[in-house]
PDB file of C-alpha atoms in Angstrom:
ATOM      1  CA  MET A 225     113.993  96.414 142.384  1.00  0.00           C
ATOM      2  CA  GLN A 226     114.069  96.956 138.807  1.00  0.00           C
ATOM      3  CA  ASP A 227     111.894  99.573 137.132  1.00  0.00           C
ATOM      4  CA  THR A 228     110.173  97.821 133.806  1.00  0.00           C
ATOM      5  CA  VAL A 229     109.228 100.100 130.944  1.00  0.00           C
ATOM      6  CA  GLU A 230     105.823  99.224 129.404  1.00  0.00           C
ATOM      7  CA  GLN A 231     106.274  98.369 125.719  1.00  0.00           C
ATOM      8  CA  PRO A 232     103.533 100.250 123.397  1.00  0.00           C
ATOM      9  CA  ILE A 233     100.823  97.760 122.038  1.00  0.00           C
ATOM     10  CA  PRO A 234     101.280  97.814 118.360  1.00  0.00           C
ATOM     11  CA  LEU A 235      98.053  99.054 116.516  1.00  0.00           C
ATOM     12  CA  SER A 236      96.154  96.912 114.348  1.00  0.00           C
ATOM     13  CA  ILE A 237      93.550  97.836 112.401  1.00  0.00           C
ATOM     14  CA  THR A 238      90.900  95.528 110.394  1.00  0.00           C
ATOM     15  CA  GLN A 239      88.526  96.729 107.811  1.00  0.00           C
ATOM     16  CA  THR A 240      85.446  95.780 106.387  1.00  0.00           C
ATOM     17  CA  THR A 241      82.851  97.449 104.405  1.00  0.00           C
ATOM     18  CA  THR A 242      79.230  96.793 105.671  1.00  0.00           C
ATOM     19  CA  ALA A 243      75.989  98.657 104.046  1.00  0.00           C
ATOM     20  CA  GLY A 244      78.245 101.330 102.575  1.00  0.00           C
ATOM     21  CA  ILE A 245      79.979 102.022 105.966  1.00  0.00           C
ATOM     22  CA  ARG A 246      83.556 101.110 106.264  1.00  0.00           C
ATOM     23  CA  VAL A 247      83.994  99.687 109.869  1.00  0.00           C
ATOM     24  CA  LEU A 248      87.412  99.799 111.415  1.00  0.00           C
ATOM     25  CA  ILE A 249      88.142  97.468 114.116  1.00  0.00           C
ATOM     26  CA  VAL A 250      90.971  99.158 115.902  1.00  0.00           C
ATOM     27  CA  GLY A 251      93.466  97.595 118.800  1.00  0.00           C
ATOM     28  CA  GLY A 252      96.536  98.834 120.598  1.00  0.00           C
ATOM     29  CA  ASP A 253      98.227 102.054 121.113  1.00  0.00           C
ATOM     30  CA  ILE A 254      97.421 104.986 118.717  1.00  0.00           C
ATOM     31  CA  ASP A 255     100.097 107.249 118.946  1.00  0.00           C
ATOM     32  CA  HIS A 256     102.763 109.574 116.847  1.00  0.00           C
ATOM     33  CA  ASP A 257     104.765 106.456 115.906  1.00  0.00           C
ATOM     34  CA  ASN A 258     102.124 104.679 113.920  1.00  0.00           C
ATOM     35  CA  ALA A 259      99.172 107.363 113.605  1.00  0.00           C
ATOM     36  CA  ASP A 260      99.652 107.058 109.593  1.00  0.00           C
ATOM     37  CA  GLN A 261      98.032 103.529 109.785  1.00  0.00           C
ATOM     38  CA  LEU A 262      95.048 105.319 111.157  1.00  0.00           C
ATOM     39  CA  ARG A 263      95.273 108.208 108.969  1.00  0.00           C
ATOM     40  CA  GLN A 264      95.390 106.175 105.912  1.00  0.00           C
ATOM     41  CA  ALA A 265      92.495 103.788 106.849  1.00  0.00           C
ATOM     42  CA  LEU A 266      90.402 106.832 107.346  1.00  0.00           C
ATOM     43  CA  HIS A 267      91.191 108.276 103.824  1.00  0.00           C
ATOM     44  CA  VAL A 268      88.354 109.246 101.714  1.00  0.00           C
ATOM     45  CA  ASP A 269      88.342 109.161  98.245  1.00  0.00           C
ATOM     46  CA  ALA A 270      85.791 109.027  95.449  1.00  0.00           C
ATOM     47  CA  ASP A 271      86.007 104.895  95.190  1.00  0.00           C
ATOM     48  CA  SER A 272      85.053 104.407  98.894  1.00  0.00           C
ATOM     49  CA  PRO A 273      82.466 105.381 101.288  1.00  0.00           C
ATOM     50  CA  ALA A 274      83.078 108.334 103.412  1.00  0.00           C
ATOM     51  CA  ARG A 275      80.934 107.037 106.201  1.00  0.00           C
ATOM     52  CA  PHE A 276      83.039 105.054 108.935  1.00  0.00           C
ATOM     53  CA  VAL A 277      82.387 103.571 112.027  1.00  0.00           C
ATOM     54  CA  LEU A 278      85.425 102.987 114.279  1.00  0.00           C
ATOM     55  CA  ASP A 279      85.240 100.033 117.232  1.00  0.00           C
ATOM     56  CA  LEU A 280      87.847 101.173 119.799  1.00  0.00           C
ATOM     57  CA  ASN A 281      87.110  98.798 122.418  1.00  0.00           C
ATOM     58  CA  ALA A 282      90.449  97.386 122.004  1.00  0.00           C
ATOM     59  CA  VAL A 283      92.320 100.633 121.837  1.00  0.00           C
ATOM     60  CA  THR A 284      94.663 100.938 124.927  1.00  0.00           C
ATOM     61  CA  PHE A 285      96.134 104.247 124.647  1.00  0.00           C
ATOM     62  CA  MET A 286      95.433 107.268 122.395  1.00  0.00           C
ATOM     63  CA  ASP A 287      97.450 110.531 122.241  1.00  0.00           C
ATOM     64  CA  SER A 288      96.667 113.866 120.509  1.00  0.00           C
ATOM     65  CA  THR A 289      97.920 112.768 117.235  1.00  0.00           C
ATOM     66  CA  ALA A 290      94.849 110.342 116.940  1.00  0.00           C
ATOM     67  CA  ILE A 291      92.475 113.061 118.164  1.00  0.00           C
ATOM     68  CA  SER A 292      93.795 115.205 115.459  1.00  0.00           C
ATOM     69  CA  ILE A 293      93.362 112.584 112.645  1.00  0.00           C
ATOM     70  CA  LEU A 294      89.755 111.893 113.936  1.00  0.00           C
ATOM     71  CA  VAL A 295      88.848 115.434 113.415  1.00  0.00           C
ATOM     72  CA  VAL A 296      90.483 115.827 110.171  1.00  0.00           C
ATOM     73  CA  ALA A 297      88.961 112.713 108.860  1.00  0.00           C
ATOM     74  CA  ASN A 298      85.507 113.651 110.074  1.00  0.00           C
ATOM     75  CA  ASN A 299      85.854 116.983 108.265  1.00  0.00           C
ATOM     76  CA  ALA A 300      86.634 115.420 105.127  1.00  0.00           C
ATOM     77  CA  ALA A 301      84.141 112.707 105.431  1.00  0.00           C
ATOM     78  CA  ARG A 302      81.452 115.690 105.898  1.00  0.00           C
ATOM     79  CA  GLU A 303      82.810 117.397 102.740  1.00  0.00           C
ATOM     80  CA  ALA A 304      82.016 114.033 100.998  1.00  0.00           C
ATOM     81  CA  GLY A 305      78.732 113.813 102.480  1.00  0.00           C
ATOM     82  CA  GLY A 306      79.448 111.231 105.026  1.00  0.00           C
ATOM     83  CA  TRP A 307      80.441 110.932 108.643  1.00  0.00           C
ATOM     84  CA  VAL A 308      82.918 109.367 111.512  1.00  0.00           C
ATOM     85  CA  ARG A 309      81.259 107.464 114.509  1.00  0.00           C
ATOM     86  CA  LEU A 310      83.185 106.103 117.486  1.00  0.00           C
ATOM     87  CA  ALA A 311      81.797 102.926 119.236  1.00  0.00           C
ATOM     88  CA  ALA A 312      82.374 100.735 121.865  1.00  0.00           C
ATOM     89  CA  MET A 313      85.099 102.831 123.582  1.00  0.00           C
ATOM     90  CA  SER A 314      87.576 101.474 126.330  1.00  0.00           C
ATOM     91  CA  GLU A 315      87.338 103.242 129.276  1.00  0.00           C
ATOM     92  CA  SER A 316      90.889 104.902 128.764  1.00  0.00           C
ATOM     93  CA  VAL A 317      89.559 106.225 125.526  1.00  0.00           C
ATOM     94  CA  GLN A 318      86.262 107.161 126.747  1.00  0.00           C
ATOM     95  CA  ARG A 319      87.980 109.396 129.235  1.00  0.00           C
ATOM     96  CA  VAL A 320      90.311 111.010 126.565  1.00  0.00           C
ATOM     97  CA  VAL A 321      87.796 111.528 124.364  1.00  0.00           C
ATOM     98  CA  GLU A 322      85.515 113.541 126.871  1.00  0.00           C
ATOM     99  CA  ILE A 323      88.499 115.508 128.467  1.00  0.00           C
ATOM    100  CA  VAL A 324      89.136 116.864 124.905  1.00  0.00           C
ATOM    101  CA  ARG A 325      85.559 117.126 124.129  1.00  0.00           C
ATOM    102  CA  LEU A 326      85.849 115.260 120.995  1.00  0.00           C
ATOM    103  CA  ASP A 327      82.108 113.619 121.858  1.00  0.00           C
ATOM    104  CA  THR A 328      80.967 116.890 120.531  1.00  0.00           C
ATOM    105  CA  VAL A 329      82.454 116.720 117.098  1.00  0.00           C
ATOM    106  CA  LEU A 330      81.972 112.850 116.757  1.00  0.00           C
ATOM    107  CA  THR A 331      78.622 110.947 117.483  1.00  0.00           C
ATOM    108  CA  CYS A 332      79.918 108.469 119.887  1.00  0.00           C
ATOM    109  CA  TYR A 333      78.038 104.981 120.402  1.00  0.00           C
ATOM    110  CA  LEU A 334      77.966 102.125 123.305  1.00  0.00           C
ATOM    111  CA  THR A 335      78.144  99.388 120.952  1.00  0.00           C
ATOM    112  CA  LEU A 336      79.343  98.954 117.202  1.00  0.00           C
ATOM    113  CA  SER A 337      75.730  97.775 116.298  1.00  0.00           C
ATOM    114  CA  GLN A 338      74.093 100.921 117.563  1.00  0.00           C
ATOM    115  CA  ALA A 339      76.766 103.055 115.761  1.00  0.00           C
ATOM    116  CA  MET A 340      75.650 100.926 112.665  1.00  0.00           C
ATOM    117  CA  THR A 341      72.041 101.281 112.771  1.00  0.00           C
ATOM    118  CA  ASP A 342      71.671 104.981 113.857  1.00  0.00           C
TER     119      ASP A 342
END
């Protein structure tokens, strides 16, 4: 019997802006190897809205690096008058979010449309 090693699923982030909200459709694994991609996507600057919704339906894995990035991004967005919202989390991501109590820091929604209209 041969052991198989699961390969990480590459991180993908698709960004759009709708009604002054930056929407990030995120997929794959978020870990220390690719976290800078998420950090850059959540960067708050004067030229972009500081309101973010992350659709995490296709995220298969998220480590503590991702949690830290989300908290830091939320703090930066709030300082700029905005926020970070999580939407459509996969079961594995929702479990991590609840275990570390990130859902007490960030507002979480069942669907992307709910996050966009609240």
